[in-house]
Amino acid sequence: MIDPQDQANCWIRTKEAQHGLKVIKLTDGNFLRTLDNCIRIGMPVLCEEIGIGETLDPSLEPILLKQTFMSGGQLLIRLGDSDVDYDKNFRFYMTTKMANPHYLPEVCIKVTIINFTVTKSGLEDQLLGDVVRLERPDLEEQRNKLIVRINSDKNQLKAIEDRILKLLFNLEGNILDDEVLINTLNESKVTSGIITNRLIEAEKTGEEITTAREKYRSVATRGSVMYFVVASLAEMDPMYQYSLKYFTQVKRILCTCWVKGSDHSPKIDFGI
């Protein structure tokens, strides 16, 4: 993952924290031992700070290409000089802080490259969420719950469709003679109708929340512009380098120190 602002790194750490994420570097003396343990028990691994000219350890190739094999009824993978039991829950992530790395083709074909470099519009949306969370925490909480509910309903609809398709695939004889299928179709029709109506209501609520959040768009826009102006100073002198994390921390301090009024109109503003 191309991650100059540590966005992917923070996301992976948060996402995989509950699964016991292990963080390593290729320069660590015990990185193979850590990999060995994590592969055996199915723990995720994050390999940080892959350099632009750094060659990957050859022992990683079986992991990157997922060269697993069966032996004695066990799923194994070759790691270094030994065969290791491979747990299917194992996940391996790699990140680099290089903004525009040029890796060799033989490296690129072994991995999936995802660019997490922040964009103006992406940062603007991120800052908008931060500002609304400070000014209207109730609104942002409602939005987050709505997103979870919509995704849950869509997954439920997908599960219903998959179940019907499975029953149709396994159908033998006349469809009208299959009581299980008929009952499932009737139940699914009712459930789908309820979920569809819920989704329509949720979308309307979502539009209302979006309208309310847009009141703070100008603050987020100015914040995004300010970050990229500050980031461009590094082109003049490398001494002027400020991370996105530092910038957002300063922004939060400014926002939380701002005196709020009694209404829900935007109180936070940035001057340029």
PDB file of C-alpha atoms in Angstrom:
ATOM      1  CA  MET A   1       0.000   0.000   0.000  1.00  0.00           C
ATOM      2  CA  ILE A   2       1.394   3.391  -1.039  1.00  0.00           C
ATOM      3  CA  ASP A   3       0.820   5.304   2.178  1.00  0.00           C
ATOM      4  CA  PRO A   4       2.775   8.589   2.543  1.00  0.00           C
ATOM      5  CA  GLN A   5       0.325  10.014   5.108  1.00  0.00           C
ATOM      6  CA  ASP A   6      -0.080   6.809   7.189  1.00  0.00           C
ATOM      7  CA  GLN A   7      -3.772   6.579   6.296  1.00  0.00           C
ATOM      8  CA  ALA A   8      -3.625   2.889   5.379  1.00  0.00           C
ATOM      9  CA  ASN A   9      -1.379   2.116   8.325  1.00  0.00           C
ATOM     10  CA  CYS A  10      -3.854   3.584  10.817  1.00  0.00           C
ATOM     11  CA  TRP A  11      -6.780   1.867   9.080  1.00  0.00           C
ATOM     12  CA  ILE A  12      -5.099  -1.554   9.174  1.00  0.00           C
ATOM     13  CA  ARG A  13      -4.080  -1.129  12.815  1.00  0.00           C
ATOM     14  CA  THR A  14      -7.665  -0.242  13.756  1.00  0.00           C
ATOM     15  CA  LYS A  15      -9.269  -2.922  11.584  1.00  0.00           C
ATOM     16  CA  GLU A  16      -7.000  -5.765  12.695  1.00  0.00           C
ATOM     17  CA  ALA A  17      -6.404  -4.762  16.333  1.00  0.00           C
ATOM     18  CA  GLN A  18      -9.041  -7.188  17.590  1.00  0.00           C
ATOM     19  CA  HIS A  19      -7.309 -10.018  15.713  1.00  0.00           C
ATOM     20  CA  GLY A  20      -3.935  -9.471  17.410  1.00  0.00           C
ATOM     21  CA  LEU A  21      -2.140  -7.641  14.590  1.00  0.00           C
ATOM     22  CA  LYS A  22       1.653  -7.971  14.605  1.00  0.00           C
ATOM     23  CA  VAL A  23       3.700  -5.084  13.156  1.00  0.00           C
ATOM     24  CA  ILE A  24       7.147  -5.818  11.698  1.00  0.00           C
ATOM     25  CA  LYS A  25       9.803  -4.379   9.382  1.00  0.00           C
ATOM     26  CA  LEU A  26      12.063  -6.204   6.946  1.00  0.00           C
ATOM     27  CA  THR A  27      15.020  -4.955   8.967  1.00  0.00           C
ATOM     28  CA  ASP A  28      13.824  -6.674  12.153  1.00  0.00           C
ATOM     29  CA  GLY A  29      16.093  -9.519  13.161  1.00  0.00           C
ATOM     30  CA  ASN A  30      13.184 -11.761  14.157  1.00  0.00           C
ATOM     31  CA  PHE A  31      10.748 -10.950  11.360  1.00  0.00           C
ATOM     32  CA  LEU A  32      10.821 -14.532   9.993  1.00  0.00           C
ATOM     33  CA  ARG A  33      10.087 -15.952  13.431  1.00  0.00           C
ATOM     34  CA  THR A  34       7.172 -13.538  13.849  1.00  0.00           C
ATOM     35  CA  LEU A  35       5.839 -14.519  10.419  1.00  0.00           C
ATOM     36  CA  ASP A  36       6.187 -18.206  11.312  1.00  0.00           C
ATOM     37  CA  ASN A  37       4.116 -17.811  14.485  1.00  0.00           C
ATOM     38  CA  CYS A  38       1.435 -15.676  12.816  1.00  0.00           C
ATOM     39  CA  ILE A  39       1.055 -18.054   9.861  1.00  0.00           C
ATOM     40  CA  ARG A  40       0.553 -20.987  12.229  1.00  0.00           C
ATOM     41  CA  ILE A  41      -2.131 -19.360  14.370  1.00  0.00           C
ATOM     42  CA  GLY A  42      -3.761 -17.166  11.698  1.00  0.00           C
ATOM     43  CA  MET A  43      -2.808 -13.726  13.005  1.00  0.00           C
ATOM     44  CA  PRO A  44      -2.552 -10.727  10.631  1.00  0.00           C
ATOM     45  CA  VAL A  45       0.846  -9.125   9.972  1.00  0.00           C
ATOM     46  CA  LEU A  46       1.658  -5.568   8.881  1.00  0.00           C
ATOM     47  CA  CYS A  47       5.102  -5.036   7.342  1.00  0.00           C
ATOM     48  CA  GLU A  48       5.903  -1.314   7.473  1.00  0.00           C
ATOM     49  CA  GLU A  49       8.242   1.057   5.667  1.00  0.00           C
ATOM     50  CA  ILE A  50       9.077  -0.930   2.553  1.00  0.00           C
ATOM     51  CA  GLY A  51      11.838   1.156   0.918  1.00  0.00           C
ATOM     52  CA  ILE A  52      11.862   2.256  -2.708  1.00  0.00           C
ATOM     53  CA  GLY A  53      15.077   0.421  -3.505  1.00  0.00           C
ATOM     54  CA  GLU A  54      14.586  -2.349  -1.021  1.00  0.00           C
ATOM     55  CA  THR A  55      14.490  -5.885  -2.362  1.00  0.00           C
ATOM     56  CA  LEU A  56      12.003  -8.186  -0.729  1.00  0.00           C
ATOM     57  CA  ASP A  57      13.346 -11.121   1.212  1.00  0.00           C
ATOM     58  CA  PRO A  58      13.138 -14.237  -1.028  1.00  0.00           C
ATOM     59  CA  SER A  59      11.482 -16.114   1.824  1.00  0.00           C
ATOM     60  CA  LEU A  60       8.425 -13.847   1.403  1.00  0.00           C
ATOM     61  CA  GLU A  61       7.742 -15.063  -2.137  1.00  0.00           C
ATOM     62  CA  PRO A  62       5.676 -18.131  -1.112  1.00  0.00           C
ATOM     63  CA  ILE A  63       3.553 -15.837   1.088  1.00  0.00           C
ATOM     64  CA  LEU A  64       3.036 -13.189  -1.601  1.00  0.00           C
ATOM     65  CA  LEU A  65       2.170 -15.837  -4.200  1.00  0.00           C
ATOM     66  CA  LYS A  66       0.263 -17.890  -1.610  1.00  0.00           C
ATOM     67  CA  GLN A  67       2.095 -21.066  -2.591  1.00  0.00           C
ATOM     68  CA  THR A  68       0.355 -23.404  -0.168  1.00  0.00           C
ATOM     69  CA  PHE A  69       0.310 -27.184  -0.575  1.00  0.00           C
ATOM     70  CA  MET A  70      -1.175 -30.239   1.115  1.00  0.00           C
ATOM     71  CA  SER A  71       0.997 -32.760   2.931  1.00  0.00           C
ATOM     72  CA  GLY A  72      -0.220 -35.442   5.312  1.00  0.00           C
ATOM     73  CA  GLY A  73      -3.675 -33.884   5.363  1.00  0.00           C
ATOM     74  CA  GLN A  74      -2.245 -30.522   6.493  1.00  0.00           C
ATOM     75  CA  LEU A  75      -2.170 -27.233   4.580  1.00  0.00           C
ATOM     76  CA  LEU A  76       1.449 -26.025   4.555  1.00  0.00           C
ATOM     77  CA  ILE A  77       3.567 -23.213   3.146  1.00  0.00           C
ATOM     78  CA  ARG A  78       7.327 -22.974   2.694  1.00  0.00           C
ATOM     79  CA  LEU A  79       8.945 -20.284   4.857  1.00  0.00           C
ATOM     80  CA  GLY A  80      12.718 -20.121   4.709  1.00  0.00           C
ATOM     81  CA  ASP A  81      14.051 -23.646   5.153  1.00  0.00           C
ATOM     82  CA  SER A  82      10.988 -25.153   6.808  1.00  0.00           C
ATOM     83  CA  ASP A  83       7.382 -26.037   6.035  1.00  0.00           C
ATOM     84  CA  VAL A  84       4.883 -24.212   8.234  1.00  0.00           C
ATOM     85  CA  ASP A  85       1.256 -25.066   9.028  1.00  0.00           C
ATOM     86  CA  TYR A  86      -0.837 -22.486   7.178  1.00  0.00           C
ATOM     87  CA  ASP A  87      -3.930 -21.058   8.878  1.00  0.00           C
ATOM     88  CA  LYS A  88      -6.405 -19.659   6.340  1.00  0.00           C
ATOM     89  CA  ASN A  89      -7.110 -16.667   8.606  1.00  0.00           C
ATOM     90  CA  PHE A  90      -3.555 -15.369   8.102  1.00  0.00           C
ATOM     91  CA  ARG A  91      -3.324 -11.990   6.328  1.00  0.00           C
ATOM     92  CA  PHE A  92      -0.227 -10.081   5.220  1.00  0.00           C
ATOM     93  CA  TYR A  93      -0.078  -6.320   4.570  1.00  0.00           C
ATOM     94  CA  MET A  94       2.846  -4.162   3.410  1.00  0.00           C
ATOM     95  CA  THR A  95       3.033  -0.361   3.402  1.00  0.00           C
ATOM     96  CA  THR A  96       5.498   2.224   2.115  1.00  0.00           C
ATOM     97  CA  LYS A  97       5.735   5.932   2.928  1.00  0.00           C
ATOM     98  CA  MET A  98       7.092   6.694  -0.545  1.00  0.00           C
ATOM     99  CA  ALA A  99       4.639   8.966  -2.376  1.00  0.00           C
ATOM    100  CA  ASN A 100       5.602   7.776  -5.862  1.00  0.00           C
ATOM    101  CA  PRO A 101       7.576   4.517  -5.641  1.00  0.00           C
ATOM    102  CA  HIS A 102       8.818   2.726  -8.745  1.00  0.00           C
ATOM    103  CA  TYR A 103       9.045  -0.926  -7.847  1.00  0.00           C
ATOM    104  CA  LEU A 104      10.467  -3.456 -10.249  1.00  0.00           C
ATOM    105  CA  PRO A 105       7.953  -5.438 -12.341  1.00  0.00           C
ATOM    106  CA  GLU A 106       8.947  -8.682 -10.603  1.00  0.00           C
ATOM    107  CA  VAL A 107       7.804  -7.131  -7.319  1.00  0.00           C
ATOM    108  CA  CYS A 108       4.583  -5.633  -8.696  1.00  0.00           C
ATOM    109  CA  ILE A 109       3.302  -8.921 -10.139  1.00  0.00           C
ATOM    110  CA  LYS A 110       3.485 -10.548  -6.708  1.00  0.00           C
ATOM    111  CA  VAL A 111       1.359  -8.007  -4.856  1.00  0.00           C
ATOM    112  CA  THR A 112      -1.802  -5.931  -5.178  1.00  0.00           C
ATOM    113  CA  ILE A 113      -0.793  -2.262  -5.140  1.00  0.00           C
ATOM    114  CA  ILE A 114      -3.284   0.169  -3.592  1.00  0.00           C
ATOM    115  CA  ASN A 115      -2.591   3.906  -3.573  1.00  0.00           C
ATOM    116  CA  PHE A 116      -3.679   5.532  -0.297  1.00  0.00           C
ATOM    117  CA  THR A 117      -2.169   8.927  -1.139  1.00  0.00           C
ATOM    118  CA  VAL A 118      -4.615  11.527   0.130  1.00  0.00           C
ATOM    119  CA  THR A 119      -6.423  13.687  -2.449  1.00  0.00           C
ATOM    120  CA  LYS A 120      -8.008  17.104  -1.969  1.00  0.00           C
ATOM    121  CA  SER A 121     -11.549  15.762  -2.234  1.00  0.00           C
ATOM    122  CA  GLY A 122     -10.768  12.768  -0.026  1.00  0.00           C
ATOM    123  CA  LEU A 123      -9.193  14.934   2.665  1.00  0.00           C
ATOM    124  CA  GLU A 124     -12.089  17.355   2.431  1.00  0.00           C
ATOM    125  CA  ASP A 125     -14.579  14.568   3.179  1.00  0.00           C
ATOM    126  CA  GLN A 126     -12.402  13.350   6.038  1.00  0.00           C
ATOM    127  CA  LEU A 127     -12.152  16.830   7.550  1.00  0.00           C
ATOM    128  CA  LEU A 128     -15.890  17.310   7.101  1.00  0.00           C
ATOM    129  CA  GLY A 129     -16.506  14.248   9.256  1.00  0.00           C
ATOM    130  CA  ASP A 130     -14.089  15.552  11.896  1.00  0.00           C
ATOM    131  CA  VAL A 131     -15.694  18.996  12.009  1.00  0.00           C
ATOM    132  CA  VAL A 132     -19.252  17.642  12.186  1.00  0.00           C
ATOM    133  CA  ARG A 133     -18.155  15.216  14.917  1.00  0.00           C
ATOM    134  CA  LEU A 134     -16.976  18.195  16.973  1.00  0.00           C
ATOM    135  CA  GLU A 135     -19.852  20.558  16.200  1.00  0.00           C
ATOM    136  CA  ARG A 136     -22.739  18.087  15.904  1.00  0.00           C
ATOM    137  CA  PRO A 137     -21.715  14.743  17.442  1.00  0.00           C
ATOM    138  CA  ASP A 138     -25.372  13.691  17.447  1.00  0.00           C
ATOM    139  CA  LEU A 139     -25.556  14.188  13.679  1.00  0.00           C
ATOM    140  CA  GLU A 140     -22.373  12.235  12.949  1.00  0.00           C
ATOM    141  CA  GLU A 141     -23.439   9.410  15.274  1.00  0.00           C
ATOM    142  CA  GLN A 142     -26.805   9.210  13.518  1.00  0.00           C
ATOM    143  CA  ARG A 143     -25.042   9.093  10.143  1.00  0.00           C
ATOM    144  CA  ASN A 144     -22.699   6.291  11.226  1.00  0.00           C
ATOM    145  CA  LYS A 145     -25.570   4.217  12.624  1.00  0.00           C
ATOM    146  CA  LEU A 146     -27.501   4.782   9.406  1.00  0.00           C
ATOM    147  CA  ILE A 147     -24.568   3.560   7.293  1.00  0.00           C
ATOM    148  CA  VAL A 148     -24.297   0.394   9.400  1.00  0.00           C
ATOM    149  CA  ARG A 149     -28.050  -0.238   9.170  1.00  0.00           C
ATOM    150  CA  ILE A 150     -28.146   0.264   5.396  1.00  0.00           C
ATOM    151  CA  ASN A 151     -25.224  -2.122   4.878  1.00  0.00           C
ATOM    152  CA  SER A 152     -26.842  -4.682   7.174  1.00  0.00           C
ATOM    153  CA  ASP A 153     -30.132  -4.498   5.263  1.00  0.00           C
ATOM    154  CA  LYS A 154     -28.365  -4.833   1.911  1.00  0.00           C
ATOM    155  CA  ASN A 155     -26.456  -7.866   3.169  1.00  0.00           C
ATOM    156  CA  GLN A 156     -29.713  -9.396   4.367  1.00  0.00           C
ATOM    157  CA  LEU A 157     -31.278  -8.883   0.936  1.00  0.00           C
ATOM    158  CA  LYS A 158     -28.237 -10.492  -0.669  1.00  0.00           C
ATOM    159  CA  ALA A 159     -28.503 -13.478   1.694  1.00  0.00           C
ATOM    160  CA  ILE A 160     -32.169 -13.931   0.747  1.00  0.00           C
ATOM    161  CA  GLU A 161     -31.323 -13.855  -2.960  1.00  0.00           C
ATOM    162  CA  ASP A 162     -28.502 -16.364  -2.484  1.00  0.00           C
ATOM    163  CA  ARG A 163     -30.767 -18.726  -0.550  1.00  0.00           C
ATOM    164  CA  ILE A 164     -33.427 -18.635  -3.278  1.00  0.00           C
ATOM    165  CA  LEU A 165     -30.830 -19.241  -5.999  1.00  0.00           C
ATOM    166  CA  LYS A 166     -29.430 -22.197  -4.058  1.00  0.00           C
ATOM    167  CA  LEU A 167     -32.879 -23.746  -3.678  1.00  0.00           C
ATOM    168  CA  LEU A 168     -33.595 -23.231  -7.380  1.00  0.00           C
ATOM    169  CA  PHE A 169     -30.236 -24.764  -8.312  1.00  0.00           C
ATOM    170  CA  ASN A 170     -30.931 -27.871  -6.214  1.00  0.00           C
ATOM    171  CA  LEU A 171     -34.549 -28.137  -7.351  1.00  0.00           C
ATOM    172  CA  GLU A 172     -35.671 -31.507  -8.658  1.00  0.00           C
ATOM    173  CA  GLY A 173     -39.023 -31.874 -10.368  1.00  0.00           C
ATOM    174  CA  ASN A 174     -41.832 -29.321 -10.558  1.00  0.00           C
ATOM    175  CA  ILE A 175     -41.254 -26.048  -8.727  1.00  0.00           C
ATOM    176  CA  LEU A 176     -44.890 -26.003  -7.569  1.00  0.00           C
ATOM    177  CA  ASP A 177     -44.406 -29.317  -5.762  1.00  0.00           C
ATOM    178  CA  ASP A 178     -41.523 -28.058  -3.633  1.00  0.00           C
ATOM    179  CA  GLU A 179     -43.145 -26.755  -0.433  1.00  0.00           C
ATOM    180  CA  VAL A 180     -39.848 -25.615   1.071  1.00  0.00           C
ATOM    181  CA  LEU A 181     -39.106 -23.465  -1.965  1.00  0.00           C
ATOM    182  CA  ILE A 182     -42.646 -22.053  -2.110  1.00  0.00           C
ATOM    183  CA  ASN A 183     -42.606 -21.160   1.602  1.00  0.00           C
ATOM    184  CA  THR A 184     -39.143 -19.631   1.260  1.00  0.00           C
ATOM    185  CA  LEU A 185     -40.261 -17.521  -1.700  1.00  0.00           C
ATOM    186  CA  ASN A 186     -43.320 -16.271   0.202  1.00  0.00           C
ATOM    187  CA  GLU A 187     -41.295 -15.453   3.318  1.00  0.00           C
ATOM    188  CA  SER A 188     -38.609 -13.802   1.229  1.00  0.00           C
ATOM    189  CA  LYS A 189     -41.159 -11.656  -0.566  1.00  0.00           C
ATOM    190  CA  VAL A 190     -42.502 -10.303   2.729  1.00  0.00           C
ATOM    191  CA  THR A 191     -39.045  -9.812   4.243  1.00  0.00           C
ATOM    192  CA  SER A 192     -37.699  -8.168   1.084  1.00  0.00           C
ATOM    193  CA  GLY A 193     -40.631  -5.762   1.050  1.00  0.00           C
ATOM    194  CA  ILE A 194     -39.979  -4.732   4.655  1.00  0.00           C
ATOM    195  CA  ILE A 195     -36.253  -4.280   4.046  1.00  0.00           C
ATOM    196  CA  THR A 196     -36.822  -2.352   0.803  1.00  0.00           C
ATOM    197  CA  ASN A 197     -39.173   0.075   2.563  1.00  0.00           C
ATOM    198  CA  ARG A 198     -36.624   0.447   5.344  1.00  0.00           C
ATOM    199  CA  LEU A 199     -33.916   1.243   2.802  1.00  0.00           C
ATOM    200  CA  ILE A 200     -36.102   3.884   1.134  1.00  0.00           C
ATOM    201  CA  GLU A 201     -36.712   5.550   4.508  1.00  0.00           C
ATOM    202  CA  ALA A 202     -33.015   5.308   5.345  1.00  0.00           C
ATOM    203  CA  GLU A 203     -32.051   6.983   2.072  1.00  0.00           C
ATOM    204  CA  LYS A 204     -34.430   9.867   2.802  1.00  0.00           C
ATOM    205  CA  THR A 205     -32.950  10.236   6.274  1.00  0.00           C
ATOM    206  CA  GLY A 206     -29.479  10.074   4.745  1.00  0.00           C
ATOM    207  CA  GLU A 207     -30.303  12.946   2.398  1.00  0.00           C
ATOM    208  CA  GLU A 208     -31.490  15.051   5.343  1.00  0.00           C
ATOM    209  CA  ILE A 209     -28.287  14.305   7.263  1.00  0.00           C
ATOM    210  CA  THR A 210     -26.169  15.127   4.206  1.00  0.00           C
ATOM    211  CA  THR A 211     -27.944  18.473   3.829  1.00  0.00           C
ATOM    212  CA  ALA A 212     -27.245  19.289   7.478  1.00  0.00           C
ATOM    213  CA  ARG A 213     -23.573  18.256   7.165  1.00  0.00           C
ATOM    214  CA  GLU A 214     -23.073  20.405   4.063  1.00  0.00           C
ATOM    215  CA  LYS A 215     -23.338  23.516   6.261  1.00  0.00           C
ATOM    216  CA  TYR A 216     -19.792  22.708   7.378  1.00  0.00           C
ATOM    217  CA  ARG A 217     -18.427  21.989   3.892  1.00  0.00           C
ATOM    218  CA  SER A 218     -16.668  25.361   3.591  1.00  0.00           C
ATOM    219  CA  VAL A 219     -14.653  24.659   6.745  1.00  0.00           C
ATOM    220  CA  ALA A 220     -13.550  21.273   5.398  1.00  0.00           C
ATOM    221  CA  THR A 221     -12.692  22.784   2.005  1.00  0.00           C
ATOM    222  CA  ARG A 222     -10.490  25.451   3.558  1.00  0.00           C
ATOM    223  CA  GLY A 223      -8.836  22.876   5.798  1.00  0.00           C
ATOM    224  CA  SER A 224      -8.009  20.707   2.782  1.00  0.00           C
ATOM    225  CA  VAL A 225      -6.568  23.677   0.882  1.00  0.00           C
ATOM    226  CA  MET A 226      -4.482  24.668   3.901  1.00  0.00           C
ATOM    227  CA  TYR A 227      -2.991  21.188   4.229  1.00  0.00           C
ATOM    228  CA  PHE A 228      -1.864  21.028   0.604  1.00  0.00           C
ATOM    229  CA  VAL A 229      -0.423  24.545   0.833  1.00  0.00           C
ATOM    230  CA  VAL A 230       1.562  23.516   3.912  1.00  0.00           C
ATOM    231  CA  ALA A 231       2.602  20.236   2.251  1.00  0.00           C
ATOM    232  CA  SER A 232       3.909  22.130  -0.804  1.00  0.00           C
ATOM    233  CA  LEU A 233       6.379  24.036   1.406  1.00  0.00           C
ATOM    234  CA  ALA A 234       8.538  20.905   1.491  1.00  0.00           C
ATOM    235  CA  GLU A 235       9.309  21.507  -2.198  1.00  0.00           C
ATOM    236  CA  MET A 236      10.986  24.780  -1.196  1.00  0.00           C
ATOM    237  CA  ASP A 237      12.920  23.331   1.727  1.00  0.00           C
ATOM    238  CA  PRO A 238      12.805  19.750   3.120  1.00  0.00           C
ATOM    239  CA  MET A 239      12.770  21.274   6.610  1.00  0.00           C
ATOM    240  CA  TYR A 240       9.132  22.266   6.089  1.00  0.00           C
ATOM    241  CA  GLN A 241       7.613  18.811   6.330  1.00  0.00           C
ATOM    242  CA  TYR A 242       4.440  18.289   8.319  1.00  0.00           C
ATOM    243  CA  SER A 243       2.521  15.026   8.460  1.00  0.00           C
ATOM    244  CA  LEU A 244      -1.216  14.805   7.912  1.00  0.00           C
ATOM    245  CA  LYS A 245      -1.513  13.418  11.442  1.00  0.00           C
ATOM    246  CA  TYR A 246       0.139  16.543  12.874  1.00  0.00           C
ATOM    247  CA  PHE A 247      -2.041  18.811  10.731  1.00  0.00           C
ATOM    248  CA  THR A 248      -5.284  17.139  11.858  1.00  0.00           C
ATOM    249  CA  GLN A 249      -4.182  17.295  15.503  1.00  0.00           C
ATOM    250  CA  VAL A 250      -3.596  21.050  15.236  1.00  0.00           C
ATOM    251  CA  LYS A 251      -6.947  21.448  13.486  1.00  0.00           C
ATOM    252  CA  ARG A 252      -8.754  19.552  16.265  1.00  0.00           C
ATOM    253  CA  ILE A 253      -7.106  21.695  18.939  1.00  0.00           C
ATOM    254  CA  LEU A 254      -8.235  24.857  17.135  1.00  0.00           C
ATOM    255  CA  CYS A 255     -11.758  23.508  16.708  1.00  0.00           C
ATOM    256  CA  THR A 256     -12.183  22.350  20.305  1.00  0.00           C
ATOM    257  CA  CYS A 257     -10.876  25.675  21.640  1.00  0.00           C
ATOM    258  CA  TRP A 258     -13.410  27.620  19.576  1.00  0.00           C
ATOM    259  CA  VAL A 259     -16.226  29.139  21.594  1.00  0.00           C
ATOM    260  CA  LYS A 260     -19.546  27.669  20.477  1.00  0.00           C
ATOM    261  CA  GLY A 261     -22.859  29.454  20.362  1.00  0.00           C
ATOM    262  CA  SER A 262     -26.229  28.045  21.340  1.00  0.00           C
ATOM    263  CA  ASP A 263     -27.574  27.275  17.872  1.00  0.00           C
ATOM    264  CA  HIS A 264     -26.479  24.627  15.364  1.00  0.00           C
ATOM    265  CA  SER A 265     -25.099  26.991  12.731  1.00  0.00           C
ATOM    266  CA  PRO A 266     -21.419  26.545  11.827  1.00  0.00           C
ATOM    267  CA  LYS A 267     -19.193  28.244  14.422  1.00  0.00           C
ATOM    268  CA  ILE A 268     -15.822  26.865  13.341  1.00  0.00           C
ATOM    269  CA  ASP A 269     -14.044  28.596  10.504  1.00  0.00           C
ATOM    270  CA  PHE A 270     -10.545  28.792   9.042  1.00  0.00           C
ATOM    271  CA  GLY A 271      -9.141  31.993   7.641  1.00  0.00           C
ATOM    272  CA  ILE A 272      -6.732  31.879   4.702  1.00  0.00           C
TER     273      ILE A 272
END
